[in-house]
CSV table of C-alpha atoms in Angstrom, one decimal:
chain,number,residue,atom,x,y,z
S,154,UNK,CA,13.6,-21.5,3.7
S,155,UNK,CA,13.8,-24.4,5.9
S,156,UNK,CA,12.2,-22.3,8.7
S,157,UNK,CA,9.1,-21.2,6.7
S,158,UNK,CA,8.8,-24.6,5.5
S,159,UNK,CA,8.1,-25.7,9.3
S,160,UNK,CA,5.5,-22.8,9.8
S,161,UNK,CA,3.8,-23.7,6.6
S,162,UNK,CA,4.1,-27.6,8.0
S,163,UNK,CA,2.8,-26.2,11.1
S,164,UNK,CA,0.0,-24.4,10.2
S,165,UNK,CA,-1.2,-27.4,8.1
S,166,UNK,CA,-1.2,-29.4,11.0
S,167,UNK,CA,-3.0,-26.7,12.7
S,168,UNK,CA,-5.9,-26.0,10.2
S,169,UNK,CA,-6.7,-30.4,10.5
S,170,UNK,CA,-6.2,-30.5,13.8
S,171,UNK,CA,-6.8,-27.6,16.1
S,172,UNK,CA,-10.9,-27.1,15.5
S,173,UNK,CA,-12.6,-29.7,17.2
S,174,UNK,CA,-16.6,-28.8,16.3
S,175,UNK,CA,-19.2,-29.9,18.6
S,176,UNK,CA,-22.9,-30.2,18.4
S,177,UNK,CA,-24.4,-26.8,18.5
S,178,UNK,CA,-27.9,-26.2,20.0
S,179,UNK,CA,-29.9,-23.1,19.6
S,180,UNK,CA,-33.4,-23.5,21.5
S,181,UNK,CA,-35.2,-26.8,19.8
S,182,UNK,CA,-33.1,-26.4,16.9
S,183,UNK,CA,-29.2,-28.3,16.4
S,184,UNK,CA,-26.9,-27.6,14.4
S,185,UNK,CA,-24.3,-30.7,13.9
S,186,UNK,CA,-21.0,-30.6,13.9
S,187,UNK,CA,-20.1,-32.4,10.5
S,188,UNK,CA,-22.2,-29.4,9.2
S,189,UNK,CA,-19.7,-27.3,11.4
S,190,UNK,CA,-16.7,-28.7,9.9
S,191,UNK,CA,-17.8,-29.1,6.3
S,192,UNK,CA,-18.3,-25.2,6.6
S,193,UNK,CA,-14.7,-24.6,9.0
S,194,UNK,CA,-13.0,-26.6,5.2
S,195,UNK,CA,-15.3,-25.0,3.0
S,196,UNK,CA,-13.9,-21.6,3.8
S,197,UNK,CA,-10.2,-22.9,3.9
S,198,UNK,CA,-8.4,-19.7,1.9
S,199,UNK,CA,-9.9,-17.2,4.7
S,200,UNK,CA,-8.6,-16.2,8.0
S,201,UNK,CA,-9.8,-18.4,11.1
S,202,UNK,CA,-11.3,-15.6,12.4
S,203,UNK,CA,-13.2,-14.6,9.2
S,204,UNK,CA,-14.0,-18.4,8.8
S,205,UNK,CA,-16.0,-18.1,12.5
S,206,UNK,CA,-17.7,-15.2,10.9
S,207,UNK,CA,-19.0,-16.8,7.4
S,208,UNK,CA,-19.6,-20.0,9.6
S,209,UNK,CA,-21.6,-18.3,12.2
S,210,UNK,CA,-23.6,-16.7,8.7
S,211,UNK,CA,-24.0,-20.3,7.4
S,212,UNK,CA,-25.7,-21.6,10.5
S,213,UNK,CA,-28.0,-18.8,11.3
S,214,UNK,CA,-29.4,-19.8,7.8
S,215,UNK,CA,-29.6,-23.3,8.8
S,216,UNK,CA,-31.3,-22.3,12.1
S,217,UNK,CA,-34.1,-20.6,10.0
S,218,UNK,CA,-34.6,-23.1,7.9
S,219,UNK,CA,-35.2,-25.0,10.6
S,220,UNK,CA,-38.9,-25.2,12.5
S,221,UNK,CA,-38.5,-22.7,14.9
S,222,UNK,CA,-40.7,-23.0,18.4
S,223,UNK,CA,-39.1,-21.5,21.7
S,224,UNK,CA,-37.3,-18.1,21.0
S,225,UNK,CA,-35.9,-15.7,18.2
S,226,UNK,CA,-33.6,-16.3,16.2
S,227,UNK,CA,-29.8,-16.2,17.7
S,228,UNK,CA,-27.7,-13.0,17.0
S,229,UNK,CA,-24.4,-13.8,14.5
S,230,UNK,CA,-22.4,-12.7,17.9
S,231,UNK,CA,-23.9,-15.5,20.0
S,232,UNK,CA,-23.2,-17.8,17.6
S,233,UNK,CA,-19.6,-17.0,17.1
S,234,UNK,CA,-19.0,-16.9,20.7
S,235,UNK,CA,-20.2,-20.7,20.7
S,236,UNK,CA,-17.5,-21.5,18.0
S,237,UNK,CA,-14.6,-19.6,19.7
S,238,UNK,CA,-13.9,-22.3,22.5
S,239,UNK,CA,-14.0,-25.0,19.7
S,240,UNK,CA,-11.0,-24.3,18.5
S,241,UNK,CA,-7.7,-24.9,20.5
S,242,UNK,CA,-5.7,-21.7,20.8
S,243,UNK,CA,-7.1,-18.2,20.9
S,244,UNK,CA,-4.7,-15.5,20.0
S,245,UNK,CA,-1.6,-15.1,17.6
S,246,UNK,CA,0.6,-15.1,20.6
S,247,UNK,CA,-0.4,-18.6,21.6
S,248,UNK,CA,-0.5,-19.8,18.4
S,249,UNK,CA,3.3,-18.4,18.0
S,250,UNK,CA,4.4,-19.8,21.0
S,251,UNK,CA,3.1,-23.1,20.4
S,252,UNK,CA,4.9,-23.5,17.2
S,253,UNK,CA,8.0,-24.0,19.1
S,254,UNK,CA,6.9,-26.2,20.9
S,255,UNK,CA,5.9,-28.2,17.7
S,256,UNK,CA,9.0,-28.5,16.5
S,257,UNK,CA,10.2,-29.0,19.7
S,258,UNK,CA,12.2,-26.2,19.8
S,259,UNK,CA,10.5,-24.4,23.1
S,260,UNK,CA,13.7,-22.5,24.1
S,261,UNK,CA,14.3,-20.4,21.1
S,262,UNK,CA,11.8,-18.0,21.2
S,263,UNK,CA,11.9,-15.5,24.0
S,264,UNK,CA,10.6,-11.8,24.8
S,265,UNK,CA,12.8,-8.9,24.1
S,266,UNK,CA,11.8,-7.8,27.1
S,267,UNK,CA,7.9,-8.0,28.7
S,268,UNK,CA,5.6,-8.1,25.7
S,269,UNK,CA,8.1,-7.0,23.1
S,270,UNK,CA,9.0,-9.7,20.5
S,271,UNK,CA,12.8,-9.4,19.3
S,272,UNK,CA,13.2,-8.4,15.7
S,273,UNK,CA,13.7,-11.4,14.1
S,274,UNK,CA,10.5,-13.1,15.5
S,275,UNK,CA,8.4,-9.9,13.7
S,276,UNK,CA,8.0,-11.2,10.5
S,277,UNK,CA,7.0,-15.0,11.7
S,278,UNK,CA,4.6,-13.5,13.6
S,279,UNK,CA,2.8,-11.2,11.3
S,280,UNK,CA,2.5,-14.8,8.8
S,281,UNK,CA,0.9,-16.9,11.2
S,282,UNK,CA,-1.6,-13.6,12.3
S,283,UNK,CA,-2.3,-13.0,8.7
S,284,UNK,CA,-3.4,-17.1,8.9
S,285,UNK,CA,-5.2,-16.6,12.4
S,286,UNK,CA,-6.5,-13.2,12.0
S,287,UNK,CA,-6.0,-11.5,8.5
S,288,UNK,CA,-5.3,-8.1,8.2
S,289,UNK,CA,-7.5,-5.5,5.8
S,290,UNK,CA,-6.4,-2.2,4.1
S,291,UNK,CA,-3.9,-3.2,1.6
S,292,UNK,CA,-6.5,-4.4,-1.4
S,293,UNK,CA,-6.1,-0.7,-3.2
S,294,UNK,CA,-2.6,-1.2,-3.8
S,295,UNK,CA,-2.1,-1.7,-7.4
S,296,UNK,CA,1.7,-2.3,-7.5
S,297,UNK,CA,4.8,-3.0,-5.1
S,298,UNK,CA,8.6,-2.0,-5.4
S,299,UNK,CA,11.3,-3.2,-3.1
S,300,UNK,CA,14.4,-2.0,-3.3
S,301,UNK,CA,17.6,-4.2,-1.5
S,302,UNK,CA,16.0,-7.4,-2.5
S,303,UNK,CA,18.5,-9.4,-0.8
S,304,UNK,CA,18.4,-8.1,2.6
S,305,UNK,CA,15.0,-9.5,2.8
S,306,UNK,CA,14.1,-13.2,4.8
S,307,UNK,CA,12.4,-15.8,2.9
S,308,UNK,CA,9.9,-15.2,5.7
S,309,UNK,CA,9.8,-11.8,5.1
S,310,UNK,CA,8.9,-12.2,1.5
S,311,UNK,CA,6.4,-15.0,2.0
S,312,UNK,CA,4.3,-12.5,4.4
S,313,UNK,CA,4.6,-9.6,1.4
S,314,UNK,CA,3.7,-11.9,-1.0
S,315,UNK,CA,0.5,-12.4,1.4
S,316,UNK,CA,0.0,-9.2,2.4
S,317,UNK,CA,-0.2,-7.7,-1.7
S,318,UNK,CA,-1.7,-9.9,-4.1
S,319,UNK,CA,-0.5,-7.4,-6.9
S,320,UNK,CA,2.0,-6.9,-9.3
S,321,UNK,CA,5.6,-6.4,-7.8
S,322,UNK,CA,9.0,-4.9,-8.8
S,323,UNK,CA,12.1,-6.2,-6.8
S,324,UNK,CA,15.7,-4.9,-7.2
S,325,UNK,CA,19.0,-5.3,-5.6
S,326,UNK,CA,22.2,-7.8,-5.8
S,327,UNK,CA,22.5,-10.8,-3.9
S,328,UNK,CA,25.9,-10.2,-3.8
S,329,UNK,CA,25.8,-7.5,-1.7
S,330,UNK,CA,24.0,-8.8,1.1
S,331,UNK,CA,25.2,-7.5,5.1
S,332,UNK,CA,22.7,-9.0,6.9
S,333,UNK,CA,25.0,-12.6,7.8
S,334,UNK,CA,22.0,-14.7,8.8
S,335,UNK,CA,19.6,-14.0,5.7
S,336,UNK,CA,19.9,-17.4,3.9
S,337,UNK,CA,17.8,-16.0,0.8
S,338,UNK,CA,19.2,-16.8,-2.6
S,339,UNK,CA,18.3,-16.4,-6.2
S,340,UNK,CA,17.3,-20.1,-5.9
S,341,UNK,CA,15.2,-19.5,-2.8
S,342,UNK,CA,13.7,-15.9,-4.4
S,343,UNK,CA,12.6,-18.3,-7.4
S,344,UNK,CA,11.2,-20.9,-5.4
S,345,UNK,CA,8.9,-18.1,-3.5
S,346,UNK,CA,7.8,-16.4,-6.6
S,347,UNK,CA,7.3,-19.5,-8.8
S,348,UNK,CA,6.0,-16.9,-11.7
S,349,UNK,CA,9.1,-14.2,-11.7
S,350,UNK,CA,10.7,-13.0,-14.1
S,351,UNK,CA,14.0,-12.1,-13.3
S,352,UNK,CA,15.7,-9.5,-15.1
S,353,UNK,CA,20.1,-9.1,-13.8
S,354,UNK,CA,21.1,-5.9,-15.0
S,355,UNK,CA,24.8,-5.8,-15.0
S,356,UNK,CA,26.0,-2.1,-16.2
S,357,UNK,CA,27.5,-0.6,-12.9
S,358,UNK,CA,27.6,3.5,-13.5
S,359,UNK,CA,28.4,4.5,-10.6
S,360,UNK,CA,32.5,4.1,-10.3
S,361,UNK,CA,35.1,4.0,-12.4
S,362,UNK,CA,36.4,1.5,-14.3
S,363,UNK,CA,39.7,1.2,-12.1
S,364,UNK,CA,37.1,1.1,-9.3
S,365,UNK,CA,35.3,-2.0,-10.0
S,366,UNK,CA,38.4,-3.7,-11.5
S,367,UNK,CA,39.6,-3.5,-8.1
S,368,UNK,CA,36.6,-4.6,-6.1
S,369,UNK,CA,35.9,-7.8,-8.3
S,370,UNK,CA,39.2,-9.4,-7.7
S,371,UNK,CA,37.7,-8.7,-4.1
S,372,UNK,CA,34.8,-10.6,-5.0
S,373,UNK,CA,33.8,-12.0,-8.1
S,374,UNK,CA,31.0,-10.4,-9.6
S,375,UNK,CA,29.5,-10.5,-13.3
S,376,UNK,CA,29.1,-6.3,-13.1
S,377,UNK,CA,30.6,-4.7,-16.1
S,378,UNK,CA,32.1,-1.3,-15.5
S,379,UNK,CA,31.5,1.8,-17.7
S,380,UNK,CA,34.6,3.5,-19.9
S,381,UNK,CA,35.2,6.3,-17.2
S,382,UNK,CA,38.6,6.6,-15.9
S,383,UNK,CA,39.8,7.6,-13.1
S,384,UNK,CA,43.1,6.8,-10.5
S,385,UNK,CA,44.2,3.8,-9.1
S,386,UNK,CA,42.9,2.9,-5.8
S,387,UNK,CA,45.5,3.2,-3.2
S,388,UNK,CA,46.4,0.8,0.0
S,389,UNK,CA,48.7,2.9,2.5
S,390,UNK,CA,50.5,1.0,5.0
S,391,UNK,CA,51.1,2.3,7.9
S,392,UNK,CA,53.2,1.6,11.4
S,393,UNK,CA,50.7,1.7,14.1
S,394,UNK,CA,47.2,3.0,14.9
S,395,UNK,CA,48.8,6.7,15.0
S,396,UNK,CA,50.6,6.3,11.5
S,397,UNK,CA,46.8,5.5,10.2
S,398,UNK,CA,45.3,7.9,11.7
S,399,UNK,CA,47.6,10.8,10.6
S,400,UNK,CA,47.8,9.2,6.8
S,401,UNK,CA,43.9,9.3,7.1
S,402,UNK,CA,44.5,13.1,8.6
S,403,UNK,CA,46.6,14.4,5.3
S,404,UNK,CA,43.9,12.4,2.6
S,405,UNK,CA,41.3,14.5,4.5
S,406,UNK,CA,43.0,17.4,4.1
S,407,UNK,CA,43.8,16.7,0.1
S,408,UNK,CA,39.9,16.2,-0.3
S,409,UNK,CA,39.4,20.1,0.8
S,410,UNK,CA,41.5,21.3,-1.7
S,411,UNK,CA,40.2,18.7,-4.2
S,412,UNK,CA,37.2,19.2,-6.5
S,413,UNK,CA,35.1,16.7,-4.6
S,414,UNK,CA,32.2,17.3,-2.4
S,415,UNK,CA,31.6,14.5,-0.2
S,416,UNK,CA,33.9,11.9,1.0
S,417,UNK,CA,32.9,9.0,3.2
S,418,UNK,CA,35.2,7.1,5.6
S,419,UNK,CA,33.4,3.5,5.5
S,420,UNK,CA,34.1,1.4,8.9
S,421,UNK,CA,33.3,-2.3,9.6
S,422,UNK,CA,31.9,-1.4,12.8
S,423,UNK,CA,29.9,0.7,14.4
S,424,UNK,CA,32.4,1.3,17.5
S,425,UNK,CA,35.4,1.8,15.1
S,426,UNK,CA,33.6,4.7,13.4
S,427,UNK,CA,32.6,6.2,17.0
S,428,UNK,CA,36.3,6.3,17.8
S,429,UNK,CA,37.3,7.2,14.6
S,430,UNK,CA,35.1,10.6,14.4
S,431,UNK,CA,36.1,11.2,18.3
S,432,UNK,CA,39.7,11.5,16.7
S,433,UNK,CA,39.2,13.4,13.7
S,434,UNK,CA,36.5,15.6,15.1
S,435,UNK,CA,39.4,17.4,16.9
S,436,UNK,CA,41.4,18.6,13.7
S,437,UNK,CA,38.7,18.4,11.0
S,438,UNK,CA,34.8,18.8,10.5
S,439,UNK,CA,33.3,15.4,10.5
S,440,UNK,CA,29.9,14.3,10.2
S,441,UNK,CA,29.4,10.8,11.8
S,442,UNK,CA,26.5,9.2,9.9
S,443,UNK,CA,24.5,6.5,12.4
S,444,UNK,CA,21.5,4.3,13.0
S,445,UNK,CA,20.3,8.0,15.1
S,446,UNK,CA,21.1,10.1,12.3
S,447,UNK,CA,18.2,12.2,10.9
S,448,UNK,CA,19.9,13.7,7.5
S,449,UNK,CA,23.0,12.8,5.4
S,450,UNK,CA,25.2,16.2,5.5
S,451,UNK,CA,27.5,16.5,2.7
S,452,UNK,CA,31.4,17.1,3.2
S,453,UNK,CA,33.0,14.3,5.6
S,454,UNK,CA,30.9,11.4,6.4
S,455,UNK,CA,32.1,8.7,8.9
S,456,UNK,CA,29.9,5.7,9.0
S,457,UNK,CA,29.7,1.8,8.7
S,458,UNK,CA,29.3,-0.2,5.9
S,459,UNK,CA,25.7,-1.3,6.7
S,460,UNK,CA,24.9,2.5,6.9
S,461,UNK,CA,26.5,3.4,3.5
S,462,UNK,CA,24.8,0.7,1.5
S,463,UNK,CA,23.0,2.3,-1.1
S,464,UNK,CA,24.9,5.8,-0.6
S,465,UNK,CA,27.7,7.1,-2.8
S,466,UNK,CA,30.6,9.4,-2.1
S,467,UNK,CA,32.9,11.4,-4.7
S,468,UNK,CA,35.7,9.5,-2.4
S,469,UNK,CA,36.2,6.5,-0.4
S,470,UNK,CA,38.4,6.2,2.8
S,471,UNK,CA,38.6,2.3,4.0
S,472,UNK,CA,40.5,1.8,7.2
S,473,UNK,CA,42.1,-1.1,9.6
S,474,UNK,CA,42.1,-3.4,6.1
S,475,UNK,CA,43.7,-5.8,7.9
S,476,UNK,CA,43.8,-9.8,8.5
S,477,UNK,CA,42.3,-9.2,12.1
S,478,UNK,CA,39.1,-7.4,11.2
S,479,UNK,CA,38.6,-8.6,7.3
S,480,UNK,CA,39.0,-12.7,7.2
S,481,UNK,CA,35.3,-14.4,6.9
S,482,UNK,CA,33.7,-14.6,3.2
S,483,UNK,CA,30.6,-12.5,5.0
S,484,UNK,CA,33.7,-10.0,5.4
S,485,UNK,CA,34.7,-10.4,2.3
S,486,UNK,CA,31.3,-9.4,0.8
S,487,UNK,CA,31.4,-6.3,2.9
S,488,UNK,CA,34.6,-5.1,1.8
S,489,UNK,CA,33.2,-5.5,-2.0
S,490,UNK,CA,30.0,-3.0,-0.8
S,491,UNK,CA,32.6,-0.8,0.9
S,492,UNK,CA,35.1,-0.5,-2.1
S,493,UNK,CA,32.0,0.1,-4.6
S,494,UNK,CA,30.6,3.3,-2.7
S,495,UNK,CA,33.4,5.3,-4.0
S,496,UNK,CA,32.9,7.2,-7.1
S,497,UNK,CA,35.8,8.4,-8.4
S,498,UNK,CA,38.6,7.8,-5.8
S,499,UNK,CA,39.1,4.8,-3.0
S,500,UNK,CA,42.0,4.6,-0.8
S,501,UNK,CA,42.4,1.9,2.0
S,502,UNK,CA,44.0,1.6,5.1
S,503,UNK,CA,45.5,-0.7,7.5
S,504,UNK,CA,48.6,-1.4,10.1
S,505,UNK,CA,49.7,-5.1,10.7
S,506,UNK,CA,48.9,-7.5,8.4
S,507,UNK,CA,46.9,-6.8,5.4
S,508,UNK,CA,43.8,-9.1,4.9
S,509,UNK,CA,44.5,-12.0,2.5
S,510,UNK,CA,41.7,-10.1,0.3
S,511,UNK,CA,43.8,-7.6,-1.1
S,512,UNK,CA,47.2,-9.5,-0.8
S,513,UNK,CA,46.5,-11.9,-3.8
């Protein structure tokens, strides 16, 4: 929030400051520059570029009210190009860049590589364009749903609430969040949308009751389970990485002569599941489910927990639950996301020591 306060500080500063209007003369005829900047503030709520353009409108009219001796009338293009170099910067880019450098923070934004912004500099972006340039195409969209409401930026909302001035539906759980540098909150969601009605349903049907039991003493959450029953979820410990792997081995061989059709094996980490399929691919068939996956296949699914957000599996596998790989509260959260992907059965894993989580 803090951060889109500075670009909104920022491109306050550079509506007042950045268009320095000068004296414009057209044959015998001059247009002034307080007329110039009365029209640059009447047209405030538009684009700078689409200001240039209603202003270059504005004083053709003024040039023909005018007595007119030497030559035609100037073309709305000449005009424009006249107003360009009034104001300071001249592309998003620049403008972008020189936001750092307003709050003298030059050295945080860099290329991905040549011309290629990283990821978290998209969104920022796109907001100060929409204030520079605008963007068209989006006016015959009569309603909005988002889905995952809390893995979006505060910057990323304040650019959809820019980009679709209609009616919106937004869903998800703050509390089950895996991106561990979005700040957005209920608070902050609130403060965005100062007209939202905010609806929490609480009704989880997804798992069983034993299910969610378990997760919330995980994390503390205000979902109510539904009466379906179902087993215990297990914790297996084991020796070493071998004795995991081989307890893992004999639940995957129970799931094929269970009822169940799909069973997911939810890592922390996209290198623990690579080198968890390269094991069991040798004695079972495993699907490993990635960011270069093209279609969930039912059966055996190894994947992450950022990847398995919003799936569900008959039967959930959680390995390495230990102290060494589940200890932050950001780890804590995934760990709740993990557990509640599971159905009707959830078994965890680990060698060493367990992770204080599950040991209270």
């Amino acid at each position: 929030m803090e951060f889109l306060r500075l670009l909104d500080k920022y491109l306050e500063y550079v509506n007042e400051n950045y268009f320095e209007p000068i004296d414009c003369t057209f044959g015998n005829v001059t247009v002034s520059k307080d007329f110039i900047l009365q029209r640059y503030h009447a047209y405030k709520k538009q684009p700078i570029a689409e200001r240039f353009t209603e202003i270059a409108d504005d004083m053709v009219e003024q040039i023909k009210k005018e007595r007119w001796l030497e030559r035609k009338i100037p073309s709305k293009k000449e005009v424009i190009k006249k107003l360009l170099p009034m104001f300071k910067l001249h592309s998003t880019l620049a403008l972008y860049t020189d936001f750092f450098t307003f709050i003298n923070r030059p050295d945080m934004f860099v290329f991905k590589s040549k011309n290629k912004l990283e990821n978290a500099d998209v969104f920022p972006y796109i907001y100060l364009k929409l204030f520079f340039e605008g963007m068209k195409g989006l006016e015959g969209i009569q309603h909005v749903v988002i889905d995952e409401m809390q893995d979006y930026t505060p910057v990323q909302y304040a650019v959809i609430k820019k980009l679709y001035k209609c009616k919106k539906t937004i869903l998800g759980d703050f509390g089950q969040a895996v991106n561990p540098y979005n700040s957005n909150s209920v608070k902050s969601f609130r403060d965005l949308f100062e007209k939202v009605e905010l609806v929490e349903l609480t009704k989880s049907y997804r798992s069983t009751y034993e299910i969610i039991t378990f997760a919330q003493k995980i994390q503390n959450s205000n979902i109510e389970p539904i009466e379906r029953h179902g087993d215990e979820p297990q914790i297996i410990a084991c020796d070493d990485l071998y004795s995991e792997i081989s307890s893992i081995r004999k639940l995957l061989d129970d799931f094929k002569n269970s009822p169940f059709t799909s069973l997911g094996i939810v890592c922390k980490t996209n290198r623990q599941a690579q080198e968890l399929y390269d094991d069991l691919s040798k004695t079972h068939e495993v699907h490993l489910l990635d960011f270069n996956s093209v279609k969930f296949i039912n059966g055996i699914t190894i994947t992450t927990i950022h990847m398995a957000k919003g799936l569900e599996f008959d039967q959930v596998i959680i390995p390495s639950v230990s102290s060494e790989l589940y200890q932050s509260e950001y780890d804590r959260s995934l760990l709740y996301i993990a557990c509640t992907r599971a159905m009707h059965k959830l078994t965890l894993t680990y060698y060493g020591e367990i992770t204080g989580m599950l040991s209270q």
